Short mmCIF file of N, CA and C in Angstrom, two decimals:
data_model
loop_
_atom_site.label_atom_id
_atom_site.label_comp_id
_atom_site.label_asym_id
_atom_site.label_seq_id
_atom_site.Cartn_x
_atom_site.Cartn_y
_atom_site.Cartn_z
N UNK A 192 31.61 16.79 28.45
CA UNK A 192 31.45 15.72 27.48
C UNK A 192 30.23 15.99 26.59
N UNK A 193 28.95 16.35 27.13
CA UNK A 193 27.92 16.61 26.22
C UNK A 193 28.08 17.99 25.45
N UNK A 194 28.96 19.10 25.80
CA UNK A 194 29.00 20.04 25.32
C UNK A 194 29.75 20.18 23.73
N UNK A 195 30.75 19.03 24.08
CA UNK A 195 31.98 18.55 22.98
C UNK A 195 30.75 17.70 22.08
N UNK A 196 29.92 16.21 22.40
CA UNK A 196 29.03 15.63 22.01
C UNK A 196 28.04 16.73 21.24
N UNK A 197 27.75 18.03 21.73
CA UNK A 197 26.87 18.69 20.75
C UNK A 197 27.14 19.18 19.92
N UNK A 198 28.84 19.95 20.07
CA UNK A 198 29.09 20.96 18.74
C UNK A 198 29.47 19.59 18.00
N UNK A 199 30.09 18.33 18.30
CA UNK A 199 30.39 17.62 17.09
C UNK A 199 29.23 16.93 16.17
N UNK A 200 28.19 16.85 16.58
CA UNK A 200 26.95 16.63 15.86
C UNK A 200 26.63 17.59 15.08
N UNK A 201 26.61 18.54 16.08
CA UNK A 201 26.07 20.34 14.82
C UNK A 201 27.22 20.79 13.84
N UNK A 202 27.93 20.14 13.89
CA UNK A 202 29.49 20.45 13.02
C UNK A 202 29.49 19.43 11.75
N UNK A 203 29.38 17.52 12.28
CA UNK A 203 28.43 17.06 11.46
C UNK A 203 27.60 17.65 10.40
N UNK A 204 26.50 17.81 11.00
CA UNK A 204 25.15 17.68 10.38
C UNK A 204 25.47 18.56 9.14
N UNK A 205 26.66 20.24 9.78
CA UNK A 205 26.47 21.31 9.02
C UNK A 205 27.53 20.62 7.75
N UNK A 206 28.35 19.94 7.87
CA UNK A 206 29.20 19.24 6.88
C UNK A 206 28.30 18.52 6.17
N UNK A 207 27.84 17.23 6.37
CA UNK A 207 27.14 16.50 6.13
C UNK A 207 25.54 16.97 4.84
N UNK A 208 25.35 18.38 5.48
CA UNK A 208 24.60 18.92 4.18
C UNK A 208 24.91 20.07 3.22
N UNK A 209 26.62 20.21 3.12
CA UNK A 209 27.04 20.49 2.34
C UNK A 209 27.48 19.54 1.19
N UNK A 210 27.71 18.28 1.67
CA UNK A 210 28.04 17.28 0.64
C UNK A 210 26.51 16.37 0.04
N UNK A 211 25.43 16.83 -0.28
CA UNK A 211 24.14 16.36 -0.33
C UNK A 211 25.10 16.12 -1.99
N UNK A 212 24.33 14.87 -3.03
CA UNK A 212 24.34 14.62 -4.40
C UNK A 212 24.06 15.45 -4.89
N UNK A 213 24.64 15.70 -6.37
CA UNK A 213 23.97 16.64 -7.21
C UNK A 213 22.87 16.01 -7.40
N UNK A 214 21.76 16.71 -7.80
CA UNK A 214 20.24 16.13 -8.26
C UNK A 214 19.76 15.80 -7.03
N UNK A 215 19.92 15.90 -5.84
CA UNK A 215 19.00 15.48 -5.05
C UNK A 215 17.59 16.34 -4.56
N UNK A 216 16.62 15.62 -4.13
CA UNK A 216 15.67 16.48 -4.01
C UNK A 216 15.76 17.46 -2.69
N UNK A 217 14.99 18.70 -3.25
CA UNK A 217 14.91 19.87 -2.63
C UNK A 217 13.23 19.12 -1.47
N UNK A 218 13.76 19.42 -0.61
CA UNK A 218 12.45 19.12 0.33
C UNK A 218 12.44 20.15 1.59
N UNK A 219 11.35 20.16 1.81
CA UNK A 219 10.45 21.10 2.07
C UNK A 219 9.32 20.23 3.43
N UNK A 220 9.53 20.13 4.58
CA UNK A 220 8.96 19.60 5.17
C UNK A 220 8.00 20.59 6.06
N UNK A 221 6.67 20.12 6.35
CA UNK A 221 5.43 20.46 6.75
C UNK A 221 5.10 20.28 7.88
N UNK A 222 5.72 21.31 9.52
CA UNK A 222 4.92 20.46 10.29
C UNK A 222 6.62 20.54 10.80
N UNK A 223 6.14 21.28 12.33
CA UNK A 223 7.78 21.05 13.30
C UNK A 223 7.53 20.34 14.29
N UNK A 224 6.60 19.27 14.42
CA UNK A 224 6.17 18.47 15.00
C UNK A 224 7.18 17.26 15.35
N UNK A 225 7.40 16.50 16.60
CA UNK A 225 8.38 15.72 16.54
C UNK A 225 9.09 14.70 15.69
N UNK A 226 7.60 14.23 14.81
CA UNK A 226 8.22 13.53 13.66
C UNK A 226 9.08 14.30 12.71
N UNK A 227 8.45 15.69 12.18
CA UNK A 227 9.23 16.32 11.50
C UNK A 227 10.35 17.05 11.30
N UNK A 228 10.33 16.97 13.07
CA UNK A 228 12.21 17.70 13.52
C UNK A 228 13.05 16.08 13.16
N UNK A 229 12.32 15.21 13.70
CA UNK A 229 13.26 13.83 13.56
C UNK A 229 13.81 13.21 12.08
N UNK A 230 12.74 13.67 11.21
CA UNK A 230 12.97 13.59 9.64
C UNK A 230 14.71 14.63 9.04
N UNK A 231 13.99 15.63 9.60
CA UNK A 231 15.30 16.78 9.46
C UNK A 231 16.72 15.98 10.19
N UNK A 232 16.90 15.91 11.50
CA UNK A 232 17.26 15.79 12.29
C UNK A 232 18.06 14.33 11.52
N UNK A 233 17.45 13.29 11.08
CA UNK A 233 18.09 11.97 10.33
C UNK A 233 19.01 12.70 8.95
N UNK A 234 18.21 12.98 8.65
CA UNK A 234 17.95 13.61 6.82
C UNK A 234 19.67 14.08 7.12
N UNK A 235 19.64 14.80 7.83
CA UNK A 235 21.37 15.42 8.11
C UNK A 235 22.41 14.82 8.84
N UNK A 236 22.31 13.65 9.56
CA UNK A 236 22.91 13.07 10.12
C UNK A 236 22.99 11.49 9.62
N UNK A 237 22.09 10.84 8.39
CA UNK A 237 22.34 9.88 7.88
C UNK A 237 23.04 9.72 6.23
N UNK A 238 23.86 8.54 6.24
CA UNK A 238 24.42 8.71 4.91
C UNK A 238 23.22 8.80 3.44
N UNK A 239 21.84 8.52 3.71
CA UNK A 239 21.14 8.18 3.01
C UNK A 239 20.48 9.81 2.84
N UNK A 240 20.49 10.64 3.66
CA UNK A 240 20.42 12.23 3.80
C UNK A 240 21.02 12.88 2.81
N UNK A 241 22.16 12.45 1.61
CA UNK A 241 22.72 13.26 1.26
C UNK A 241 21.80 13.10 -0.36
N UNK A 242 20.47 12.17 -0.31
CA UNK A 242 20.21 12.47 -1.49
C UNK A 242 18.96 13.34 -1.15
N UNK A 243 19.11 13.95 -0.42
CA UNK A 243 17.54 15.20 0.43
C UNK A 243 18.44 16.58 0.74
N UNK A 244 18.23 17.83 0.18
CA UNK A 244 18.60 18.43 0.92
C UNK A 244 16.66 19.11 1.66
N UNK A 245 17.25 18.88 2.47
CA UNK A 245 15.87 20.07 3.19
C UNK A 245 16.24 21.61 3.24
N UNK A 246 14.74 22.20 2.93
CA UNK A 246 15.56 23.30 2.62
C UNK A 246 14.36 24.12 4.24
N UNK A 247 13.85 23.36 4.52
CA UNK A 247 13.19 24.06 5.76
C UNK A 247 11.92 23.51 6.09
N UNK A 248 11.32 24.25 6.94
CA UNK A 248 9.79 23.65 7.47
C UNK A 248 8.87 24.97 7.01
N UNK A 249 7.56 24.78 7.22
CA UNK A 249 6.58 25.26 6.97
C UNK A 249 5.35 24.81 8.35
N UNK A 250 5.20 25.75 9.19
CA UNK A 250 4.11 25.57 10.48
C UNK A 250 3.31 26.53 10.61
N UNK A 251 2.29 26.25 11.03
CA UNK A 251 0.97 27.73 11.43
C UNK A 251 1.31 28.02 12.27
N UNK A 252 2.14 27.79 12.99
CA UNK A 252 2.31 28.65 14.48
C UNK A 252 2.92 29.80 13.87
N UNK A 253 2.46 31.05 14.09
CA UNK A 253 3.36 31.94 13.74
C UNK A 253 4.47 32.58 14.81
N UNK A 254 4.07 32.15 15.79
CA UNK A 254 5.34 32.64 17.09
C UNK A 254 6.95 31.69 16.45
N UNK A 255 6.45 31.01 15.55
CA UNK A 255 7.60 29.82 14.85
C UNK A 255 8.18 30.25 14.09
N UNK A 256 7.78 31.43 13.12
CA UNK A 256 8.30 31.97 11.91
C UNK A 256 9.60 32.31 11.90
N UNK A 257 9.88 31.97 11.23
CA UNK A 257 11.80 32.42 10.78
C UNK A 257 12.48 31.60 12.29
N UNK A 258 11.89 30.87 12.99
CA UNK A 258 12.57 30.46 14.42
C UNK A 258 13.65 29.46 13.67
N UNK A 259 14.50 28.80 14.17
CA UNK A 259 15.26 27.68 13.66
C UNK A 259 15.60 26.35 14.09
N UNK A 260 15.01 25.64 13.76
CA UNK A 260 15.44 24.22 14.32
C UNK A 260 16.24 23.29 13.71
N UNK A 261 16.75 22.21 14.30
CA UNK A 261 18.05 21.56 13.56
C UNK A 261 18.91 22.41 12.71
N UNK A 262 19.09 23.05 12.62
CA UNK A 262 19.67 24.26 11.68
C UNK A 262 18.89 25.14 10.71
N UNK A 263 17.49 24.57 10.55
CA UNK A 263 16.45 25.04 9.21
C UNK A 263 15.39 25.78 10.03
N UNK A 264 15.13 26.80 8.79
CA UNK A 264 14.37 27.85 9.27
C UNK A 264 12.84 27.73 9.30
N UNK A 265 12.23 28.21 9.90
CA UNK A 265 10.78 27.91 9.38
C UNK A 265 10.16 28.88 8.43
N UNK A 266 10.17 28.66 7.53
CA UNK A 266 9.78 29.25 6.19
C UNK A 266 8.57 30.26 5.91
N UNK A 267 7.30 29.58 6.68
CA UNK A 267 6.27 30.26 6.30
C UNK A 267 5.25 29.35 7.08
N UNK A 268 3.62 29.70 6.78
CA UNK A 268 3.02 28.63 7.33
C UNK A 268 1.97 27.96 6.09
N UNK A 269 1.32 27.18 6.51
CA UNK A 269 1.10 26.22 5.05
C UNK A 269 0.00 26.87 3.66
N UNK A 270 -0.15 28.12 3.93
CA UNK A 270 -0.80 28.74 2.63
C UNK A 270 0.13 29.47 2.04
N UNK A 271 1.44 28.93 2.62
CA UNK A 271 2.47 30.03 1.86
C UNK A 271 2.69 28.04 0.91
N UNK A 272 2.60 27.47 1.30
CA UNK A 272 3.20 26.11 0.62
C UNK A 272 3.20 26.69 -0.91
N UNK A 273 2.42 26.36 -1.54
CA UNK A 273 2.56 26.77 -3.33
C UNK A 273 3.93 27.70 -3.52
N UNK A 274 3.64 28.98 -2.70
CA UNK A 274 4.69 30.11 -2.80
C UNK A 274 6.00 29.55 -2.84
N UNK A 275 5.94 28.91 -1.61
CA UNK A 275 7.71 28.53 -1.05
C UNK A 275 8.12 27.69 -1.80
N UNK A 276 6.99 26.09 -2.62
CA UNK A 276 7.60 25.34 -3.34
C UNK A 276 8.23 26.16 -4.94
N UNK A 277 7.62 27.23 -5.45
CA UNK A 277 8.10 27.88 -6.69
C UNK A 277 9.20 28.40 -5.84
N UNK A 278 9.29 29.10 -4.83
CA UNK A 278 10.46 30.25 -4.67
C UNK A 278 11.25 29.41 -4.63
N UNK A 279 11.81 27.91 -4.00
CA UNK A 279 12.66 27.51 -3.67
C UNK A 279 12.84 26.29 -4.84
N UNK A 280 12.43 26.15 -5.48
CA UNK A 280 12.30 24.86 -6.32
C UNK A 280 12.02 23.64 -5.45
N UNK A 281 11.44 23.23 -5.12
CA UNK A 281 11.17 22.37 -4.50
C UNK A 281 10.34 20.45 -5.36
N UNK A 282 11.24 19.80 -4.76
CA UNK A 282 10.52 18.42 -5.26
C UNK A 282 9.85 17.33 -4.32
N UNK A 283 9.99 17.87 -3.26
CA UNK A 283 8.97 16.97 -2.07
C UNK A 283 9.05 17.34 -1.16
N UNK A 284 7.56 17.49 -0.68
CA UNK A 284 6.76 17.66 0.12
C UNK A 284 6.42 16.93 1.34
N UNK A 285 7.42 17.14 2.24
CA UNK A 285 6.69 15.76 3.80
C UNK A 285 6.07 16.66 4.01
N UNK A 286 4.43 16.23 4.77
CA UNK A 286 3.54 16.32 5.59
C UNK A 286 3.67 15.39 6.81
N UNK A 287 4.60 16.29 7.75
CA UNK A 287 4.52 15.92 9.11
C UNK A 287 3.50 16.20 10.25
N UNK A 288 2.54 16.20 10.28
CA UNK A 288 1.32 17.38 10.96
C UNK A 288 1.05 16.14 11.85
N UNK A 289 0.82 16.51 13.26
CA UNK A 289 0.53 16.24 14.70
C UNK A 289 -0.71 16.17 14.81
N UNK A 290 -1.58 15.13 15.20
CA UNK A 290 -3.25 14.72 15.13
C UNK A 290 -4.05 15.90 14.81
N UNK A 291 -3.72 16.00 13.09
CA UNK A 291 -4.22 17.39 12.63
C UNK A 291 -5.81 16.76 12.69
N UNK A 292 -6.86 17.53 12.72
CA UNK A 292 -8.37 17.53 12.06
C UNK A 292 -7.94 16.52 10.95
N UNK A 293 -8.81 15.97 10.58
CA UNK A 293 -9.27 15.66 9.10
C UNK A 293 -9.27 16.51 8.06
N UNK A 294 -10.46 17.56 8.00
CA UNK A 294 -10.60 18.21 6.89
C UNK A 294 -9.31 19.29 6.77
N UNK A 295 -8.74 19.95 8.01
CA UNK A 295 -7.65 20.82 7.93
C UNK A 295 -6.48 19.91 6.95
N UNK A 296 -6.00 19.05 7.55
CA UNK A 296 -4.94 17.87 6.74
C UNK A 296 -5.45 17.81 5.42
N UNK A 297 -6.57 17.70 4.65
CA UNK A 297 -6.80 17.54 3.48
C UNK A 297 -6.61 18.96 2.95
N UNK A 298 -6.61 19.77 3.12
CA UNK A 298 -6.68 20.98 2.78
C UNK A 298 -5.28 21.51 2.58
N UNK A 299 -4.59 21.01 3.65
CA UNK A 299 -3.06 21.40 3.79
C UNK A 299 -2.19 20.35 2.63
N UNK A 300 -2.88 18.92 2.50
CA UNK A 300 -2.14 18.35 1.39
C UNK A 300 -2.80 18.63 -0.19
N UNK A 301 -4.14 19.52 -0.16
CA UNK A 301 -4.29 20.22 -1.19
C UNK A 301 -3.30 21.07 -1.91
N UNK A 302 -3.28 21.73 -1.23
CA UNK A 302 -2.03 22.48 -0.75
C UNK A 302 -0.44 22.28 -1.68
N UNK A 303 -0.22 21.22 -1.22
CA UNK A 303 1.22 20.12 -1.81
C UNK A 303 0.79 20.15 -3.08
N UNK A 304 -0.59 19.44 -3.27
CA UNK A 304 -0.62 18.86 -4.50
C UNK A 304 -0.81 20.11 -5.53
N UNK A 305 -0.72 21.09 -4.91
CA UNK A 305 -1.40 22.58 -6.20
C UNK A 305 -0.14 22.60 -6.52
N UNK A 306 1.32 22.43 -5.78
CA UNK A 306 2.41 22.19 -6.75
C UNK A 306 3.01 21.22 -7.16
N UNK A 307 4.25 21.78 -8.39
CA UNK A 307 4.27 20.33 -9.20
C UNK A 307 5.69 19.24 -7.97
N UNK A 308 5.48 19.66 -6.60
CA UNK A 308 6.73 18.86 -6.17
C UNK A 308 5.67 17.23 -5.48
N UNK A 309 6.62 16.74 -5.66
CA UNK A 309 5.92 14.92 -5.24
C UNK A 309 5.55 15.03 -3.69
N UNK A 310 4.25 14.62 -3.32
CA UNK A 310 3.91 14.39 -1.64
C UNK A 310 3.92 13.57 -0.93
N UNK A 311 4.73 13.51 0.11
CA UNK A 311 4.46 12.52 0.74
C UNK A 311 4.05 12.93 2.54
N UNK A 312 3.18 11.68 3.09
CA UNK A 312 2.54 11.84 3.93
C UNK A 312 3.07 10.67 5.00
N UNK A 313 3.87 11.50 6.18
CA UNK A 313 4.17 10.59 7.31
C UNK A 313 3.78 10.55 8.13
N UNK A 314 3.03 9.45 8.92
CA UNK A 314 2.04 9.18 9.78
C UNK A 314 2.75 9.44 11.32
N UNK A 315 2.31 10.11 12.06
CA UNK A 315 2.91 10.17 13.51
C UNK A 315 2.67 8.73 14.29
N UNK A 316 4.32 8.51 14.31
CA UNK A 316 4.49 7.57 14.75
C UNK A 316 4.43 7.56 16.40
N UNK A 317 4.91 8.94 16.96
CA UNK A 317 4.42 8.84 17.99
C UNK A 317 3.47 8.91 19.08
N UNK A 318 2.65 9.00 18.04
CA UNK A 318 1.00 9.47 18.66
C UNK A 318 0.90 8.01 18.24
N UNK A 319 0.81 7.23 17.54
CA UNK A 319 0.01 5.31 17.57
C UNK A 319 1.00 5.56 18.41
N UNK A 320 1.99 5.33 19.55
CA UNK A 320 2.60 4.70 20.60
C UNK A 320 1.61 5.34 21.98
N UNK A 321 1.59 6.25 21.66
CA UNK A 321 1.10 7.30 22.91
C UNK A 321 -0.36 7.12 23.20
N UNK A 322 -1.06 6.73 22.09
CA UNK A 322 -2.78 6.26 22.16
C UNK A 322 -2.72 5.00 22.44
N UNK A 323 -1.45 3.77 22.10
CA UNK A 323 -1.69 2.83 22.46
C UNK A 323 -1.45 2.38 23.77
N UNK A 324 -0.09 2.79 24.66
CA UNK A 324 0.02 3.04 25.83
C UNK A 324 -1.17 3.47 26.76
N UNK A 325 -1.92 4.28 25.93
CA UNK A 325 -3.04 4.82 26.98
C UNK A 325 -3.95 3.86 26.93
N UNK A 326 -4.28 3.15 26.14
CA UNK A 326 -5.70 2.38 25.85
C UNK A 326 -5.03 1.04 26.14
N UNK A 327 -3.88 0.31 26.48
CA UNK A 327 -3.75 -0.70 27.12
C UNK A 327 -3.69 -0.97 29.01
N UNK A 328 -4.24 -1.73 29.50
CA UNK A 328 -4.31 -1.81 30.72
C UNK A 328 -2.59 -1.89 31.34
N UNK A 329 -2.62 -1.33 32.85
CA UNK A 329 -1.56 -0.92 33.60
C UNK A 329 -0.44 -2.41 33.08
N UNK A 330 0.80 -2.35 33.33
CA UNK A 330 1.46 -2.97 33.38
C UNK A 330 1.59 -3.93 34.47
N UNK A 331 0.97 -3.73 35.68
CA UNK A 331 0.69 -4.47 36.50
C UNK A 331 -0.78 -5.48 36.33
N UNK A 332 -1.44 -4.90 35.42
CA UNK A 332 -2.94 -5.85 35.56
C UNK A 332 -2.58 -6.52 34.22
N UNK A 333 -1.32 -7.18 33.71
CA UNK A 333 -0.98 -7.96 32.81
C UNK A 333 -0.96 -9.21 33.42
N UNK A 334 -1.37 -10.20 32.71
CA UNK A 334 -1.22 -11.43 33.16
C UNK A 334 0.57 -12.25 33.30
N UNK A 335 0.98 -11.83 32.34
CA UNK A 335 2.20 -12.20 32.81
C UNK A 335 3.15 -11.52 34.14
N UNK A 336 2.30 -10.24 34.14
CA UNK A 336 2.89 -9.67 35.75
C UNK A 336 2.53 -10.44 37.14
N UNK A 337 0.96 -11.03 36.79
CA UNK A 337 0.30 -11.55 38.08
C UNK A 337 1.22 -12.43 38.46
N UNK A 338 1.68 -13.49 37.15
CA UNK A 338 2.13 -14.44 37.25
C UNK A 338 3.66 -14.54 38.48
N UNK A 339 4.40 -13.21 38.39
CA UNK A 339 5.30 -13.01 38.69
C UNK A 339 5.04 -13.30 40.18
N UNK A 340 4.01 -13.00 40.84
CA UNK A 340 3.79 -12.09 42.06
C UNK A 340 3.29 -13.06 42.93
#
């Protein structure tokens, strides 16, 4: 059942971004970080996906290079950004990056902005869940738990 469940998703997705709009934007996402596989990962599997084509990721890991996820390749790593947005035409830019530094992240959306494609910046959603989980007390030392007990 999950084996049938996978090729029909990957059969999906591969349909699904052949029929993208004309004019839609060429994107280029930053960062194979869980948000940014999940961006891809929607982007091809939602009806609202077909005005995005993604055309790949961009990560510093270099053990990542040319690797493939959701079907897209990893392109380069982020000082190739300028390069890849001319080679590929590109019109937006996600910055998916995983509790990057500060100054590294500014540097990397320098980066975006040295070309002419539009940036946008998505906040890891799962890191605010994962810091907040940690910094709230046990589920048992809740007051509505005591109450239970």
């Amino acid at each position: 059942k999950r084996l049938v469940r996978g090729l029909w998703q990957r059969w999906s997705t591969l349909w699904q971004q052949q029929e993208t709009v004309e004019g839609c934007e060429r994107t280029l996402i930053v960062g194979t970080t869980e948000v940014g596989r999940l961006v891809a990962r929607r982007a091809a599997s939602q009806p609202w996906g077909r005005y995005y084509q993604v055309l790949g990721f961009v990560d510093d890991d270099l053990a990542k290079r040319d690797a493939r996820l959701h079907g897209l390749r990893v392109l380069g790593t982020s000082r190739e950004i300028p390069t890849l947005a001319a080679k590929h035409n590109v019109d937006l830019i996600l910055v998916a990056i995983e509790r990057p530094n500060m100054q590294r992240q500014q540097e990397i959306i320098a980066l975006c902005h040295s070309t002419s494609a539009r940036v946008e910046v998505i906040p890891d959603i799962f890191d605010a869940i994962r810091s907040r989980t940690r910094s709230e007390p046990a589920a048992r030392d809740h007051p509505a738990a005591q109450e239970q007990t």
